Amino acid sequence: MTRRSTGHIRKLPSGRFQASYIGPDQTRHAAPRTFSARMDAEGWLRDERRMIENSEWKAPFERVRAQRRRDVSPTFAEFAEQWVSTRRTAQGRPIRDSTAAGYRSVLAHHLLPILGDVRLTDMTAQHVRDWYAGLDQRKPRMASKAYGQLRAIMNSAVDDELISASPVHIRGAGATAHRRKLEPATLNELQVIAQSMPVRFQLMIWLASWCALRYGEIVELRRSDIRVSPDAASALIRVRRGVVFLKGAKQVTAPKSDAGVRDVAMPPHLIPTLVDHVQRHAARGADGLLFPADGGGHLWSSVMQKHFRLARERAGRPDLRFHDLRHTGAVLAAQQGATIADLQARLGHSTAAAALLYQHTAAGRDQLIAQR
């Protein structure tokens, strides 16, 4: 056995060499393997001494164990796909196909090209900083969304005990960027838009605005979802389903949350329009769609949108999107004194945050309303 200042080297009966040393923890540590040449054993001891001097030392067996964990650790791409596939809603149900498609789109365009091949155990804060620096900062909402998804995935890896801590920590990166300011349509603008649409689409404008329904909810409405009192003084719209359009395919699904299942009261002045539309334009039978496509089935958004774009131009509101009509309806309800709970129920929101936004918007327009 040869004693050296950097440790001990012993020649084994097999002719191979074993190296060991006393570490900073005052424990003897042997090399995880033997060496065919003495100079290789000496080189290993020098490397160990260098790590001790540079404060980079860990016990050899710990390094071997960590390497084994890295060798079996999934890549970020592998774990991210598992994360999407097993994602659940707050109610414990599988997420909707449209939600999963959104997650996969963010992965494909913003996360996997840079981080996909990195193993979870190798992911460092520097990886995350370099990735974030390469995002298009001219699109702050997308950058925030991608960062939030990365953080959620890595937090799940911690929960699954695949890594000890998440490396995703960039101050301010997850802050939601400000949404574009939505200016609700006025009653006159709504009238112009509705009258500028084909007759069979006009009721859509009123359902989206006065009843604050989503497009997917509107085009899945059927005759059996409409409840009109015998004297036509009141009407309820039963929202139980919606249509999701995904890459050339249509899927009828339940609302995103339990709050989305709701009955919406229709303003009395629109009931004659509703009754007339059902009689003239709805498909036949109790399950007949209120807004069938020309060839039957659900009406694609693109068909409606080409008419809506022309209608909003005529109303002087080229900035208005169809979904913004829902915002208009919420503000109209808030202006009439609807509480946060009322708005939540009417719009089918699970939380009060969005409803509070509409109340604030309505309060901010109070002076303008008074002037008009």
Short mmCIF file of C-alpha atoms in Angstrom, two decimals:
data_model
loop_
_atom_site.label_atom_id
_atom_site.label_comp_id
_atom_site.label_asym_id
_atom_site.label_seq_id
_atom_site.Cartn_x
_atom_site.Cartn_y
_atom_site.Cartn_z
CA MET A 1 0.00 0.00 0.00
CA THR A 2 1.36 3.42 -0.95
CA ARG A 3 0.55 6.45 1.24
CA ARG A 4 0.44 9.79 -0.54
CA SER A 5 -0.41 13.29 0.61
CA THR A 6 -3.59 13.09 -1.42
CA GLY A 7 -4.68 9.70 -0.11
CA HIS A 8 -3.86 6.01 -0.27
CA ILE A 9 -3.28 3.69 -3.22
CA ARG A 10 -3.31 -0.07 -2.68
CA LYS A 11 -2.45 -2.80 -5.18
CA LEU A 12 -4.97 -5.63 -5.02
CA PRO A 13 -4.18 -9.34 -5.53
CA SER A 14 -5.83 -9.03 -8.92
CA GLY A 15 -3.17 -6.54 -9.95
CA ARG A 16 -5.59 -3.62 -10.09
CA PHE A 17 -5.25 -0.51 -7.93
CA GLN A 18 -7.64 0.85 -5.31
CA ALA A 19 -7.59 4.52 -4.25
CA SER A 20 -9.06 6.10 -1.10
CA TYR A 21 -8.71 9.21 1.07
CA ILE A 22 -10.02 10.91 4.20
CA GLY A 23 -12.63 13.46 3.15
CA PRO A 24 -13.72 16.76 4.73
CA ASP A 25 -16.27 14.74 6.73
CA GLN A 26 -13.37 12.82 8.36
CA THR A 27 -14.59 9.61 6.72
CA ARG A 28 -12.56 7.40 4.41
CA HIS A 29 -13.92 7.36 0.85
CA ALA A 30 -12.88 4.83 -1.75
CA ALA A 31 -13.11 5.25 -5.48
CA PRO A 32 -16.28 3.61 -6.85
CA ARG A 33 -14.12 1.46 -9.12
CA THR A 34 -10.58 0.03 -9.26
CA PHE A 35 -7.95 1.08 -11.80
CA SER A 36 -5.76 -0.93 -14.15
CA ALA A 37 -2.83 1.53 -13.80
CA ARG A 38 -1.44 3.37 -10.79
CA MET A 39 -1.39 6.67 -12.65
CA ASP A 40 -5.18 6.42 -13.15
CA ALA A 41 -5.66 6.00 -9.40
CA GLU A 42 -3.41 9.00 -8.79
CA GLY A 43 -5.42 11.04 -11.30
CA TRP A 44 -8.65 10.19 -9.47
CA LEU A 45 -7.14 11.34 -6.15
CA ARG A 46 -6.01 14.63 -7.74
CA ASP A 47 -9.52 15.25 -9.06
CA GLU A 48 -10.97 14.62 -5.60
CA ARG A 49 -8.48 17.01 -4.01
CA ARG A 50 -9.32 19.68 -6.58
CA MET A 51 -13.04 19.44 -5.77
CA ILE A 52 -12.25 19.75 -2.04
CA GLU A 53 -10.12 22.86 -2.62
CA ASN A 54 -12.82 24.44 -4.83
CA SER A 55 -15.59 23.70 -2.30
CA GLU A 56 -17.30 21.50 -4.89
CA TRP A 57 -16.86 18.21 -3.07
CA LYS A 58 -19.52 15.64 -2.41
CA ALA A 59 -18.94 12.13 -1.20
CA PRO A 60 -18.22 9.81 -4.16
CA PHE A 61 -21.12 7.49 -3.31
CA GLU A 62 -23.48 10.48 -3.32
CA ARG A 63 -22.26 11.46 -6.77
CA VAL A 64 -22.76 7.93 -8.03
CA ARG A 65 -26.28 7.85 -6.61
CA ALA A 66 -27.09 11.23 -8.17
CA GLN A 67 -25.77 10.05 -11.53
CA ARG A 68 -27.96 6.96 -11.37
CA ARG A 69 -30.98 9.18 -10.65
CA ARG A 70 -30.08 11.33 -13.64
CA ASP A 71 -29.75 8.29 -15.86
CA VAL A 72 -33.31 7.17 -15.11
CA SER A 73 -34.84 10.65 -14.81
CA PRO A 74 -37.37 11.45 -17.56
CA THR A 75 -36.69 14.30 -19.92
CA PHE A 76 -38.78 17.42 -19.60
CA ALA A 77 -40.62 16.45 -22.82
CA GLU A 78 -41.51 13.01 -21.44
CA PHE A 79 -42.75 14.33 -18.11
CA ALA A 80 -44.60 17.27 -19.70
CA GLU A 81 -46.65 14.91 -21.88
CA GLN A 82 -47.48 12.82 -18.83
CA TRP A 83 -48.44 16.02 -17.00
CA VAL A 84 -50.90 17.03 -19.73
CA SER A 85 -52.33 13.52 -20.06
CA THR A 86 -53.06 13.20 -16.33
CA ARG A 87 -54.13 16.81 -15.67
CA ARG A 88 -57.37 17.21 -13.75
CA THR A 89 -59.77 20.06 -13.06
CA ALA A 90 -60.39 21.41 -9.56
CA GLN A 91 -63.39 19.06 -9.43
CA GLY A 92 -61.17 16.05 -10.19
CA ARG A 93 -62.38 15.55 -13.76
CA PRO A 94 -60.01 15.15 -16.75
CA ILE A 95 -59.36 18.46 -18.47
CA ARG A 96 -61.19 19.21 -21.71
CA ASP A 97 -59.56 18.29 -25.02
CA SER A 98 -59.40 21.98 -25.91
CA THR A 99 -57.52 22.74 -22.68
CA ALA A 100 -55.09 19.88 -23.31
CA ALA A 101 -54.59 21.13 -26.87
CA GLY A 102 -53.75 24.59 -25.48
CA TYR A 103 -51.16 23.11 -23.11
CA ARG A 104 -49.59 21.07 -25.92
CA SER A 105 -49.48 24.11 -28.19
CA VAL A 106 -47.52 26.08 -25.58
CA LEU A 107 -45.18 23.12 -25.12
CA ALA A 108 -44.60 22.66 -28.84
CA HIS A 109 -44.00 26.32 -29.65
CA HIS A 110 -42.34 27.71 -26.54
CA LEU A 111 -40.99 25.02 -24.18
CA LEU A 112 -39.91 21.81 -25.89
CA PRO A 113 -37.64 23.33 -28.57
CA ILE A 114 -35.26 24.53 -25.83
CA LEU A 115 -35.99 22.41 -22.76
CA GLY A 116 -37.47 19.22 -24.20
CA ASP A 117 -34.31 17.08 -24.08
CA VAL A 118 -33.17 18.26 -20.64
CA ARG A 119 -33.63 15.65 -17.92
CA LEU A 120 -35.64 16.84 -14.94
CA THR A 121 -32.74 16.21 -12.56
CA ASP A 122 -30.43 18.25 -14.78
CA MET A 123 -32.74 21.27 -15.08
CA THR A 124 -31.13 24.27 -13.41
CA ALA A 125 -32.10 27.87 -12.77
CA GLN A 126 -29.64 28.85 -15.51
CA HIS A 127 -31.53 26.66 -18.01
CA VAL A 128 -34.72 28.48 -17.07
CA ARG A 129 -33.14 31.95 -17.26
CA ASP A 130 -31.60 31.23 -20.68
CA TRP A 131 -34.91 29.87 -21.97
CA TYR A 132 -36.90 32.86 -20.67
CA ALA A 133 -34.41 35.33 -22.15
CA GLY A 134 -35.01 33.78 -25.56
CA LEU A 135 -38.78 34.32 -25.51
CA ASP A 136 -40.32 37.04 -27.64
CA GLN A 137 -40.83 39.77 -25.03
CA ARG A 138 -43.00 41.69 -27.49
CA LYS A 139 -45.67 39.13 -26.57
CA PRO A 140 -45.77 39.48 -22.78
CA ARG A 141 -49.00 37.52 -22.30
CA MET A 142 -47.61 34.51 -24.12
CA ALA A 143 -44.32 34.74 -22.22
CA SER A 144 -46.23 34.85 -18.94
CA LYS A 145 -48.40 31.91 -19.98
CA ALA A 146 -45.42 29.77 -21.04
CA TYR A 147 -43.56 30.57 -17.82
CA GLY A 148 -46.61 29.72 -15.72
CA GLN A 149 -46.98 26.37 -17.46
CA LEU A 150 -43.28 25.54 -16.98
CA ARG A 151 -43.58 26.40 -13.29
CA ALA A 152 -46.66 24.20 -12.88
CA ILE A 153 -44.97 21.25 -14.59
CA MET A 154 -41.83 21.49 -12.49
CA ASN A 155 -43.86 21.90 -9.28
CA SER A 156 -45.63 18.67 -10.19
CA ALA A 157 -42.22 17.00 -10.60
CA VAL A 158 -41.45 18.09 -7.02
CA ASP A 159 -44.78 16.69 -5.82
CA ASP A 160 -43.96 13.39 -7.55
CA GLU A 161 -40.54 13.38 -5.78
CA LEU A 162 -38.68 13.30 -9.10
CA ILE A 163 -36.70 16.39 -8.09
CA SER A 164 -36.12 17.94 -4.69
CA ALA A 165 -36.88 21.54 -5.66
CA SER A 166 -38.09 23.47 -8.68
CA PRO A 167 -35.52 25.64 -10.51
CA VAL A 168 -38.25 27.91 -11.93
CA HIS A 169 -37.84 31.17 -10.02
CA ILE A 170 -37.75 34.37 -12.07
CA ARG A 171 -39.16 37.38 -10.25
CA GLY A 172 -42.12 38.89 -12.07
CA ALA A 173 -42.08 36.41 -14.95
CA GLY A 174 -45.36 34.81 -13.92
CA ALA A 175 -47.22 38.08 -13.48
CA THR A 176 -50.22 38.22 -15.76
CA ALA A 177 -49.78 40.91 -18.37
CA HIS A 178 -52.53 43.49 -18.62
CA ARG A 179 -55.36 42.50 -20.89
CA ARG A 180 -56.34 44.83 -23.68
CA LYS A 181 -58.92 47.33 -22.47
CA LEU A 182 -62.39 46.24 -23.49
CA GLU A 183 -64.91 48.94 -24.30
CA PRO A 184 -68.41 47.48 -24.05
CA ALA A 185 -70.66 47.99 -27.03
CA THR A 186 -73.42 50.57 -26.60
CA LEU A 187 -77.07 49.67 -27.08
CA ASN A 188 -77.07 51.50 -30.40
CA GLU A 189 -73.95 49.63 -31.57
CA LEU A 190 -75.55 46.31 -30.61
CA GLN A 191 -78.65 47.24 -32.60
CA VAL A 192 -76.59 48.09 -35.70
CA ILE A 193 -74.55 44.90 -35.42
CA ALA A 194 -77.61 42.69 -35.02
CA GLN A 195 -79.46 44.32 -37.93
CA SER A 196 -76.38 43.98 -40.13
CA MET A 197 -76.19 40.22 -39.61
CA PRO A 198 -78.16 37.70 -41.73
CA VAL A 199 -81.61 37.22 -40.17
CA ARG A 200 -80.85 33.67 -39.04
CA PHE A 201 -77.81 34.92 -37.09
CA GLN A 202 -79.36 37.99 -35.45
CA LEU A 203 -80.49 36.15 -32.31
CA MET A 204 -76.84 35.15 -31.77
CA ILE A 205 -75.92 38.77 -31.10
CA TRP A 206 -78.63 39.10 -28.44
CA LEU A 207 -77.72 35.78 -26.78
CA ALA A 208 -74.05 36.73 -26.69
CA SER A 209 -74.69 40.20 -25.30
CA TRP A 210 -77.88 40.35 -23.23
CA CYS A 211 -77.53 36.73 -22.04
CA ALA A 212 -73.70 36.68 -21.98
CA LEU A 213 -73.42 33.24 -23.59
CA ARG A 214 -70.23 31.90 -25.16
CA TYR A 215 -70.17 31.07 -28.88
CA GLY A 216 -69.72 27.36 -28.18
CA GLU A 217 -72.74 27.44 -25.87
CA ILE A 218 -74.88 29.29 -28.40
CA VAL A 219 -74.31 26.96 -31.35
CA GLU A 220 -75.08 23.88 -29.20
CA LEU A 221 -78.44 25.24 -28.02
CA ARG A 222 -81.38 23.05 -29.03
CA ARG A 223 -85.14 23.49 -28.96
CA SER A 224 -85.31 21.43 -25.75
CA ASP A 225 -82.96 23.92 -24.03
CA ILE A 226 -85.48 26.75 -24.35
CA ARG A 227 -88.22 27.19 -21.76
CA VAL A 228 -90.84 29.85 -22.63
CA SER A 229 -93.76 30.44 -20.26
CA PRO A 230 -97.28 29.90 -21.70
CA ASP A 231 -97.94 33.63 -21.75
CA ALA A 232 -94.48 34.33 -23.28
CA ALA A 233 -93.75 36.69 -20.40
CA SER A 234 -90.56 34.88 -19.38
CA ALA A 235 -88.03 32.54 -20.90
CA LEU A 236 -85.12 30.47 -19.62
CA ILE A 237 -82.13 29.24 -21.56
CA ARG A 238 -80.73 26.01 -20.15
CA VAL A 239 -76.97 25.88 -20.69
CA ARG A 240 -75.86 22.27 -20.36
CA ARG A 241 -73.33 21.74 -23.15
CA GLY A 242 -70.99 23.53 -25.48
CA VAL A 243 -69.15 22.85 -28.73
CA VAL A 244 -65.37 22.90 -28.93
CA PHE A 245 -63.73 23.33 -32.34
CA LEU A 246 -60.30 21.65 -32.60
CA LYS A 247 -58.25 21.47 -35.78
CA GLY A 248 -61.07 20.66 -38.14
CA ALA A 249 -63.04 18.59 -35.62
CA LYS A 250 -66.03 19.42 -33.44
CA GLN A 251 -66.69 18.02 -29.99
CA VAL A 252 -69.72 18.49 -27.75
CA THR A 253 -68.65 18.70 -24.11
CA ALA A 254 -70.00 19.63 -20.72
CA PRO A 255 -69.15 23.13 -19.49
CA LYS A 256 -65.61 23.63 -18.17
CA SER A 257 -66.83 23.73 -14.57
CA ASP A 258 -69.95 22.97 -12.55
CA ALA A 259 -70.68 26.71 -12.53
CA GLY A 260 -71.04 26.59 -16.31
CA VAL A 261 -74.20 24.49 -15.98
CA ARG A 262 -76.83 27.18 -15.49
CA ASP A 263 -80.22 28.59 -16.43
CA VAL A 264 -80.11 32.09 -17.91
CA ALA A 265 -83.19 34.30 -17.84
CA MET A 266 -83.81 36.12 -21.11
CA PRO A 267 -84.77 39.80 -21.04
CA PRO A 268 -88.54 40.02 -21.78
CA HIS A 269 -88.12 42.35 -24.74
CA LEU A 270 -86.14 39.66 -26.60
CA ILE A 271 -88.61 36.81 -26.10
CA PRO A 272 -90.63 37.57 -29.28
CA THR A 273 -87.36 37.48 -31.26
CA LEU A 274 -86.49 34.14 -29.66
CA VAL A 275 -89.89 32.59 -30.40
CA ASP A 276 -89.83 33.83 -34.01
CA HIS A 277 -86.31 32.48 -34.56
CA VAL A 278 -87.19 29.03 -33.22
CA GLN A 279 -90.21 28.84 -35.51
CA ARG A 280 -88.40 30.03 -38.64
CA HIS A 281 -84.77 28.92 -38.36
CA ALA A 282 -84.27 26.13 -35.81
CA ALA A 283 -83.85 22.54 -36.98
CA ARG A 284 -86.84 20.27 -36.51
CA GLY A 285 -87.42 18.08 -33.48
CA ALA A 286 -86.85 18.56 -29.76
CA ASP A 287 -83.10 18.18 -30.29
CA GLY A 288 -83.05 20.48 -33.29
CA LEU A 289 -80.22 23.04 -33.19
CA LEU A 290 -81.23 26.69 -32.92
CA PHE A 291 -78.46 27.69 -35.33
CA PRO A 292 -77.87 24.76 -37.72
CA ALA A 293 -75.33 25.02 -40.50
CA ASP A 294 -76.59 25.03 -44.09
CA GLY A 295 -75.78 21.37 -44.45
CA GLY A 296 -76.94 20.49 -40.94
CA GLY A 297 -74.85 20.11 -37.80
CA HIS A 298 -73.04 22.78 -35.86
CA LEU A 299 -72.26 26.16 -37.34
CA TRP A 300 -68.54 26.76 -37.64
CA SER A 301 -67.29 29.98 -36.12
CA SER A 302 -65.61 31.01 -39.38
CA VAL A 303 -68.99 31.11 -41.15
CA MET A 304 -70.46 33.45 -38.56
CA GLN A 305 -67.30 35.54 -38.22
CA LYS A 306 -67.23 36.73 -41.82
CA HIS A 307 -70.66 38.29 -41.30
CA PHE A 308 -69.79 39.61 -37.85
CA ARG A 309 -66.69 41.43 -39.14
CA LEU A 310 -68.80 43.36 -41.65
CA ALA A 311 -71.45 44.10 -39.02
CA ARG A 312 -69.00 45.52 -36.49
CA GLU A 313 -67.50 47.76 -39.19
CA ARG A 314 -70.93 49.19 -39.92
CA ALA A 315 -71.37 49.87 -36.20
CA GLY A 316 -68.01 51.68 -36.07
CA ARG A 317 -66.52 49.07 -33.76
CA PRO A 318 -63.78 47.27 -35.75
CA ASP A 319 -62.08 46.45 -32.42
CA LEU A 320 -64.99 44.39 -31.12
CA ARG A 321 -64.66 40.60 -31.05
CA PHE A 322 -67.67 38.30 -30.84
CA HIS A 323 -66.57 37.16 -27.37
CA ASP A 324 -66.52 40.83 -26.30
CA LEU A 325 -70.32 40.81 -26.59
CA ARG A 326 -70.31 38.60 -23.50
CA HIS A 327 -68.32 41.30 -21.73
CA THR A 328 -70.92 43.82 -22.86
CA GLY A 329 -73.72 41.69 -21.42
CA ALA A 330 -71.94 41.37 -18.07
CA VAL A 331 -71.45 45.14 -17.85
CA LEU A 332 -75.10 45.75 -18.77
CA ALA A 333 -76.13 43.43 -15.94
CA ALA A 334 -73.78 45.13 -13.50
CA GLN A 335 -75.15 48.52 -14.48
CA GLN A 336 -78.60 47.26 -13.51
CA GLY A 337 -77.37 46.41 -10.03
CA ALA A 338 -76.36 42.76 -10.42
CA THR A 339 -74.25 41.57 -7.49
CA ILE A 340 -71.02 39.61 -7.87
CA ALA A 341 -72.93 36.42 -7.06
CA ASP A 342 -75.54 37.32 -9.69
CA LEU A 343 -72.86 37.82 -12.33
CA GLN A 344 -71.10 34.59 -11.39
CA ALA A 345 -74.32 32.64 -11.81
CA ARG A 346 -75.30 34.36 -15.06
CA LEU A 347 -71.91 34.01 -16.73
CA GLY A 348 -71.08 30.58 -15.35
CA HIS A 349 -67.87 31.61 -13.60
CA SER A 350 -66.32 29.48 -10.85
CA THR A 351 -64.73 32.45 -9.08
CA ALA A 352 -65.73 36.01 -8.29
CA ALA A 353 -62.64 37.58 -9.89
CA ALA A 354 -64.16 38.04 -13.37
CA ALA A 355 -67.49 39.21 -11.99
CA LEU A 356 -65.68 41.84 -9.93
CA LEU A 357 -64.00 43.11 -13.12
CA TYR A 358 -67.39 43.75 -14.71
CA GLN A 359 -68.66 45.58 -11.65
CA HIS A 360 -65.58 47.80 -11.70
CA THR A 361 -66.06 48.46 -15.40
CA ALA A 362 -69.69 49.40 -14.83
CA ALA A 363 -68.76 51.74 -11.96
CA GLY A 364 -66.12 53.41 -14.09
CA ARG A 365 -68.66 54.17 -16.80
CA ASP A 366 -71.14 55.75 -14.39
CA GLN A 367 -70.32 59.34 -15.36
CA LEU A 368 -70.52 58.53 -19.05
CA ILE A 369 -73.88 56.85 -18.51
CA ALA A 370 -75.15 59.92 -16.66
CA GLN A 371 -74.03 62.21 -19.48
CA ARG A 372 -75.69 60.08 -22.13
#
